[in-house]
Coordinates of C-alpha atoms in Angstrom, one line a residue:
X32 CA 8.6 6.5 -49.3
X33 CA 8.6 10.3 -49.3
X34 CA 4.9 10.5 -48.4
X35 CA 5.5 8.1 -45.5
X36 CA 8.3 10.3 -44.2
X37 CA 6.1 13.4 -44.5
X38 CA 3.4 11.7 -42.6
X39 CA 5.9 10.9 -39.8
X40 CA 6.9 14.5 -39.6
X41 CA 3.3 15.7 -39.5
X42 CA 2.6 13.3 -36.7
X43 CA 5.6 14.6 -34.8
X44 CA 4.7 18.2 -34.9
X45 CA 0.9 18.4 -35.2
X46 CA -1.0 20.2 -32.4
X47 CA -1.6 17.9 -29.5
X48 CA -5.2 17.0 -28.6
X49 CA -5.0 17.8 -24.9
X50 CA -8.7 18.2 -24.5
X51 CA -9.1 14.6 -23.4
X52 CA -7.5 14.8 -20.0
X53 CA -8.1 12.4 -17.1
X54 CA -7.1 13.6 -13.7
X55 CA -7.6 10.3 -11.8
X56 CA -8.7 10.7 -8.2
X57 CA -6.3 13.5 -7.7
X58 CA -7.4 16.9 -6.3
X59 CA -4.6 19.1 -7.5
X60 CA -2.7 17.4 -10.3
X61 CA -2.0 19.5 -13.4
X62 CA -1.5 18.7 -17.1
X63 CA 1.1 20.4 -19.3
X64 CA 0.9 18.7 -22.7
X65 CA 2.0 15.1 -22.2
X66 CA 3.3 15.9 -18.6
X67 CA 1.0 15.3 -15.6
X68 CA 2.3 16.5 -12.2
X69 CA 1.5 17.2 -8.6
X70 CA 4.4 19.3 -7.3
X71 CA 3.7 18.7 -3.7
X72 CA 1.3 17.1 -1.3
X73 CA 1.2 15.7 2.3
X74 CA 1.2 12.1 3.3
X75 CA 1.2 10.3 6.6
X76 CA 5.0 10.6 7.0
X77 CA 5.9 13.8 5.2
X78 CA 5.6 15.4 1.8
X79 CA 5.5 13.9 -1.7
X80 CA 5.9 14.9 -5.3
X81 CA 4.5 13.0 -8.3
X82 CA 4.9 13.3 -12.1
X83 CA 4.2 11.3 -15.2
X84 CA 5.2 11.9 -18.8
X85 CA 3.4 10.1 -21.6
X86 CA 5.2 8.7 -24.6
X87 CA 2.9 5.9 -25.8
X88 CA -0.4 6.5 -27.7
X89 CA -2.1 5.1 -24.6
X90 CA -0.4 5.7 -21.3
X91 CA 1.0 2.3 -20.1
X92 CA 2.4 3.6 -16.9
X93 CA 0.0 3.8 -13.9
X94 CA 0.8 5.0 -10.4
X95 CA -0.8 5.8 -7.1
X96 CA -0.1 7.1 -3.6
X97 CA -2.5 6.1 -0.8
X98 CA -1.9 7.4 2.7
X99 CA -3.8 7.0 6.0
X100 CA -5.4 3.8 7.0
X101 CA -3.8 0.7 5.4
X102 CA -6.6 -1.7 6.4
X103 CA -10.4 -2.0 6.3
X104 CA -10.5 -1.2 10.0
X105 CA -10.2 2.3 11.4
X106 CA -7.8 1.0 14.1
X107 CA -5.2 0.8 11.4
X108 CA -2.3 0.3 10.9
X109 CA -1.6 3.7 9.4
X110 CA 1.0 4.7 6.8
X111 CA 1.7 5.3 3.1
X112 CA 1.5 3.1 0.1
X113 CA 3.2 3.9 -3.2
X114 CA 2.7 1.9 -6.4
X115 CA 4.4 2.3 -9.8
X116 CA 3.1 0.0 -12.5
X117 CA 4.9 0.0 -15.9
X118 CA 2.8 -1.7 -18.4
X119 CA 3.8 -3.3 -21.7
X120 CA 1.8 -4.6 -24.7
X121 CA -1.0 -2.3 -23.7
X122 CA -2.5 -0.4 -20.7
X123 CA -4.9 -3.1 -19.4
X124 CA -2.7 -4.8 -16.8
X125 CA -1.3 -1.7 -15.3
X126 CA -4.8 -0.1 -15.1
X127 CA -6.1 -3.3 -13.4
X128 CA -3.3 -3.2 -10.8
X129 CA -4.0 0.4 -10.1
X130 CA -7.6 -0.3 -9.3
X131 CA -7.2 -3.6 -7.3
X132 CA -3.8 -4.1 -5.6
X133 CA -4.2 -1.6 -2.8
X134 CA -7.7 -2.9 -2.0
X135 CA -6.3 -6.4 -1.7
X136 CA -3.5 -5.1 0.5
X137 CA -6.1 -3.5 2.9
X138 CA -8.1 -6.7 3.0
X139 CA -5.1 -8.9 3.9
X140 CA -3.8 -6.3 6.4
X141 CA -7.2 -6.5 8.1
X142 CA -7.1 -10.2 8.3
X143 CA -3.5 -10.2 9.6
X144 CA -4.1 -7.2 11.8
X145 CA -0.7 -5.8 10.8
X146 CA 1.5 -5.1 7.8
X147 CA 3.9 -7.9 6.8
X148 CA 5.8 -9.4 3.9
X149 CA 3.2 -12.2 3.8
X150 CA 0.4 -9.6 3.5
X151 CA 2.1 -7.9 0.5
X152 CA 2.8 -11.2 -1.3
X153 CA -0.8 -12.2 -0.8
X154 CA -2.0 -8.9 -2.3
X155 CA 0.3 -9.4 -5.3
X156 CA -0.9 -13.0 -5.9
X157 CA -4.6 -11.9 -5.6
X158 CA -3.9 -9.2 -8.2
X159 CA -2.2 -11.7 -10.5
X160 CA -5.1 -14.2 -10.1
X161 CA -7.6 -11.5 -10.8
X162 CA -6.0 -10.4 -14.0
X163 CA -5.5 -14.1 -15.1
X164 CA -9.2 -14.6 -14.6
X165 CA -10.0 -11.6 -16.9
X166 CA -7.7 -13.1 -19.6
X167 CA -9.6 -16.4 -19.3
X168 CA -13.0 -14.6 -19.7
X169 CA -11.8 -12.3 -22.6
X170 CA -9.7 -14.9 -24.5
X171 CA -12.5 -15.8 -27.0
X172 CA -13.2 -12.2 -27.9
X173 CA -9.8 -10.5 -27.2
X174 CA -7.0 -13.1 -27.2
X175 CA -4.2 -10.5 -27.4
X176 CA -4.9 -9.5 -23.8
X177 CA -2.9 -12.6 -22.9
X178 CA 0.3 -10.8 -24.1
X179 CA -0.3 -7.7 -22.0
X180 CA 1.5 -7.3 -18.7
X181 CA 3.1 -4.9 -16.2
X182 CA 6.0 -4.4 -13.9
X183 CA 4.9 -3.7 -10.3
X184 CA 6.8 -1.7 -7.8
X185 CA 5.3 -1.1 -4.4
X186 CA 6.6 0.7 -1.3
X187 CA 4.8 0.7 2.1
X188 CA 5.8 2.9 5.0
X189 CA 4.2 1.6 8.2
X190 CA 5.2 1.6 11.9
X191 CA 8.7 2.8 11.2
X192 CA 9.4 0.1 8.6
X193 CA 9.7 0.4 4.8
X194 CA 8.5 -2.5 2.7
X195 CA 9.7 -2.7 -0.9
X196 CA 8.1 -5.2 -3.3
X197 CA 9.0 -5.5 -6.9
X198 CA 8.3 -7.4 -10.1
X199 CA 10.2 -6.3 -13.2
X200 CA 12.6 -3.4 -13.7
X201 CA 11.2 -0.3 -12.0
X202 CA 13.3 0.9 -9.2
X203 CA 13.2 2.4 -5.6
X204 CA 16.2 4.4 -4.4
X205 CA 16.7 5.8 -0.9
X206 CA 18.5 9.0 -0.2
X207 CA 20.4 8.6 3.1
X208 CA 22.2 11.4 4.8
X209 CA 25.8 10.7 6.0
X210 CA 26.2 13.1 8.9
X211 CA 29.9 12.9 9.0
X212 CA 30.2 14.4 5.5
X213 CA 26.8 16.0 4.9
X214 CA 26.5 13.9 1.7
X215 CA 23.2 12.1 0.8
X216 CA 24.0 8.7 -0.6
X217 CA 21.9 6.8 -3.1
X218 CA 20.9 3.3 -1.8
X219 CA 19.0 1.0 -4.2
X220 CA 16.3 -0.8 -2.3
X221 CA 14.6 -2.9 -5.0
X222 CA 15.8 -6.0 -6.7
X223 CA 15.2 -6.0 -10.5
X224 CA 14.1 -8.8 -12.8
X225 CA 15.5 -8.0 -16.2
X226 CA 17.4 -10.5 -18.4
X227 CA 20.2 -8.0 -19.0
X228 CA 21.3 -8.8 -15.5
X229 CA 23.5 -11.8 -15.3
X230 CA 22.1 -13.1 -12.0
X231 CA 18.6 -13.0 -13.5
X232 CA 19.8 -15.1 -16.5
X233 CA 21.4 -17.6 -14.1
X234 CA 18.1 -17.8 -12.1
X235 CA 16.2 -18.5 -15.3
X236 CA 18.6 -21.2 -16.4
X237 CA 18.4 -22.7 -12.9
X238 CA 14.6 -22.8 -12.9
X239 CA 14.4 -24.1 -16.5
X240 CA 17.4 -26.5 -16.7
X241 CA 15.9 -28.3 -19.7
X242 CA 15.5 -25.2 -21.9
X243 CA 18.8 -24.0 -23.5
X244 CA 16.8 -21.2 -25.2
X245 CA 15.2 -19.8 -22.0
X246 CA 17.2 -16.5 -22.6
X247 CA 18.2 -15.4 -26.0
X248 CA 20.4 -12.5 -27.1
X249 CA 18.3 -10.9 -29.8
X250 CA 19.4 -7.6 -31.5
X251 CA 22.0 -7.3 -28.8
X252 CA 19.4 -7.4 -26.0
X253 CA 18.8 -10.4 -23.7
X254 CA 15.2 -11.5 -23.8
X255 CA 13.3 -14.3 -22.1
X256 CA 12.5 -16.8 -24.9
X257 CA 13.5 -14.0 -27.3
X258 CA 10.3 -12.1 -26.5
X259 CA 10.5 -10.1 -23.3
X260 CA 13.2 -8.5 -21.2
X261 CA 11.7 -8.9 -17.7
X262 CA 11.4 -12.3 -15.9
X263 CA 8.7 -11.4 -13.4
X264 CA 5.5 -9.5 -13.9
X265 CA 1.7 -9.3 -13.4
X266 CA -0.1 -10.6 -16.5
X267 CA 1.9 -11.8 -19.5
X268 CA -0.3 -14.9 -19.1
X269 CA 0.9 -16.2 -22.5
X270 CA 4.2 -17.0 -20.9
X271 CA 2.7 -18.5 -17.7
X272 CA -0.1 -20.7 -18.9
X273 CA 0.4 -22.8 -22.1
X274 CA -3.3 -22.8 -23.0
X275 CA -3.0 -19.1 -23.8
X276 CA 0.1 -19.5 -26.0
X277 CA -1.7 -20.6 -29.2
X278 CA -3.8 -19.3 -32.0
X279 CA -5.5 -16.9 -32.3
X280 CA -2.7 -15.1 -30.3
X281 CA -0.5 -13.3 -32.8
X282 CA 2.2 -15.7 -34.2
X283 CA 5.0 -13.5 -32.9
X284 CA 4.0 -14.3 -29.3
X285 CA 3.6 -18.1 -29.8
X286 CA 6.4 -20.5 -28.8
X287 CA 7.3 -23.4 -31.1
X288 CA 7.3 -25.9 -28.2
X289 CA 4.6 -26.1 -25.5
X290 CA 5.8 -25.4 -22.0
X291 CA 5.0 -27.4 -18.8
X292 CA 6.0 -24.8 -16.2
X293 CA 5.4 -21.1 -16.1
X294 CA 8.2 -19.2 -17.9
X295 CA 7.7 -15.9 -16.1
X296 CA 7.0 -15.5 -12.4
X297 CA 4.6 -13.3 -10.4
X298 CA 6.4 -13.8 -7.1
X299 CA 7.8 -10.4 -6.0
X300 CA 11.1 -9.7 -4.4
X301 CA 10.2 -8.2 -1.0
X302 CA 12.6 -6.5 1.5
X303 CA 12.0 -4.7 4.8
X304 CA 14.1 -1.8 6.0
X305 CA 13.9 -0.1 9.4
X306 CA 13.8 3.6 8.7
X307 CA 16.4 5.8 10.4
X308 CA 16.3 9.5 11.2
X309 CA 18.9 10.2 8.5
X310 CA 16.8 8.5 5.8
X311 CA 15.7 11.6 3.8
X312 CA 13.5 10.4 0.9
X313 CA 12.7 7.6 -1.5
X314 CA 12.5 7.9 -5.3
X315 CA 10.1 5.4 -7.0
X316 CA 10.3 5.4 -10.8
X317 CA 9.7 3.3 -13.8
X318 CA 12.7 2.2 -15.9
X319 CA 12.2 5.2 -18.3
X320 CA 13.9 7.4 -15.7
X321 CA 16.8 5.1 -14.9
X322 CA 17.6 4.8 -18.7
X323 CA 18.9 8.4 -18.4
X324 CA 19.8 9.0 -14.8
X325 CA 22.0 7.0 -12.4
X326 CA 20.8 6.4 -8.8
X327 CA 23.2 9.0 -7.4
X328 CA 22.4 11.6 -10.0
X329 CA 18.7 11.3 -9.2
X330 CA 19.3 11.6 -5.5
X331 CA 21.6 14.6 -6.0
X332 CA 18.9 16.4 -8.0
X333 CA 16.3 15.8 -5.3
X334 CA 18.6 16.8 -2.5
X335 CA 20.0 20.0 -4.1
X336 CA 16.6 21.5 -4.9
X337 CA 13.3 22.3 -3.1
X338 CA 10.9 19.5 -2.2
X339 CA 8.2 21.0 -4.4
X340 CA 8.4 19.8 -8.0
X341 CA 11.0 17.1 -7.3
X342 CA 9.3 14.5 -9.5
X343 CA 8.7 16.9 -12.4
X344 CA 12.4 18.1 -12.1
X345 CA 13.7 14.5 -12.4
X346 CA 11.5 13.9 -15.5
X347 CA 12.7 17.1 -17.1
X348 CA 16.4 16.2 -16.7
X349 CA 15.6 12.7 -18.2
X350 CA 13.9 14.3 -21.2
X351 CA 16.7 16.8 -21.7
X352 CA 19.1 13.8 -21.9
X353 CA 16.8 11.9 -24.2
X354 CA 16.7 14.9 -26.5
X355 CA 20.5 15.3 -26.4
X356 CA 21.0 11.7 -27.4
X357 CA 19.0 12.4 -30.5
X358 CA 20.8 15.6 -31.1
X359 CA 17.7 17.7 -30.8
X360 CA 16.5 20.5 -28.5
X361 CA 14.4 19.7 -25.5
X362 CA 11.9 22.4 -26.7
X363 CA 11.5 20.4 -30.0
X364 CA 11.1 17.1 -28.2
X365 CA 8.2 18.6 -26.2
X366 CA 6.3 19.3 -29.5
X367 CA 6.3 15.6 -30.5
X368 CA 2.9 14.0 -29.9
X369 CA 2.2 10.7 -28.0
X370 CA 2.8 7.6 -30.0
X371 CA 5.6 9.1 -32.1
X372 CA 7.2 10.3 -28.8
X373 CA 7.8 6.6 -27.9
X374 CA 10.6 6.6 -30.5
X375 CA 12.5 9.1 -28.3
X376 CA 11.7 7.9 -24.7
X377 CA 9.4 5.6 -22.7
X378 CA 6.5 6.6 -20.5
X379 CA 8.1 7.8 -17.3
X380 CA 6.6 7.8 -13.8
X381 CA 8.3 9.3 -10.7
X382 CA 7.1 9.5 -7.1
X383 CA 9.4 11.1 -4.5
X384 CA 8.4 10.4 -1.0
X385 CA 10.0 12.6 1.6
X386 CA 10.4 11.2 5.1
X387 CA 9.9 13.2 8.3
X388 CA 10.8 11.1 11.4
X389 CA 8.8 13.5 13.5
X390 CA 5.6 12.6 11.7
X391 CA 6.0 8.8 11.8
X392 CA 3.2 8.4 14.4
X393 CA 0.8 11.2 13.4
X394 CA -2.7 10.5 11.9
X395 CA -4.0 12.5 9.0
X396 CA -7.0 12.3 6.7
X397 CA -6.7 9.6 4.0
X398 CA -5.0 10.8 0.9
X399 CA -5.4 9.2 -2.6
X400 CA -3.6 10.4 -5.7
X401 CA -3.4 8.6 -9.0
X402 CA -1.1 9.7 -11.8
X403 CA -2.7 10.5 -15.1
X404 CA -2.1 11.1 -18.8
X405 CA -3.8 12.4 -21.9
X406 CA -6.8 10.1 -22.5
X407 CA -8.4 9.0 -25.7
X408 CA -12.1 8.3 -26.0
X409 CA -13.1 5.2 -24.1
X410 CA -13.8 3.2 -27.3
X411 CA -10.3 3.6 -28.6
X412 CA -8.3 0.4 -28.7
X413 CA -4.7 0.1 -28.0
X414 CA -2.6 -0.5 -31.1
X415 CA -0.9 -3.8 -31.7
X416 CA 2.3 -3.6 -29.6
X417 CA 4.9 -6.1 -28.4
X418 CA 6.2 -6.7 -24.9
X419 CA 9.3 -5.0 -23.7

């Protein structure tokens, strides 16, 4: 028992192996231990700030910002795409989304010759189908990939409109200036799909009227089939196709009774907002941030500080609060290595997109930035982990 505890302490405070660093396609992101950040950059409609802090042994959060042409044709439309993909059970699904979703969006935008809700939904479905195909192919050799999935939050600014699409419990929050008072109010733009929300539980009961155990309160947390908190995702094929809910999948993921209809959905909630001159910025973040900050607190931090470093600043406040909850100093939390760090907080991804109404029609060179983390050698396998 004592040796196990000493091993835990050694894992907490051993020197970090920061030599294995992957900077994605970014030209300017920096690494500080487990924190990756790009303090400032320019997109089609203004400035942006990005940051990612890693907690898992393998980073399960993936993120990207793509700005410029949003189709395969140079004629456009032009705008900015933001994606935050919070994986669970492993990094495979979020990595797949990060490499495919935007390409599908460009393809369908070209076919449609404009941006639309239908285009975004088609891109989500093509991404879901693509990952499902990978699970089918890898099932004989790597069956546990059926239990890997990801939340998927997307924002698209195009032609004066803001499209928000979401699966899972990441969140997009708008900071809107109230001219009469000078306040900047937080307005949540995304609909979340987490079983802790009563309306989500009601939706699950409505779509599965014959299953009294569709949501179960387990260890004081509502979970779909007692397994997973979110009700919509990319991946998690073991809860969408019955043929992947059997041995050799780990027993803890297998249901006692076969199911006839998908338990989880991959249909995103999509909303469209006409941007106004008093819309200042949008915060896109995985749920790791919102566990520690309210919508208004996050908006206030961005509003009351310089644009540069906004995303990193939000993550730092979240980590300070995570440390305080464990009655430890922030400086000590920063010394804890990936893997063990997950006991203190989740992977956290933040993208802050500032909006300049004077730039809504300008054209700039294409920009592509992908958030990164500390990477292990390519042959390293993800440890056995459960969904969240």
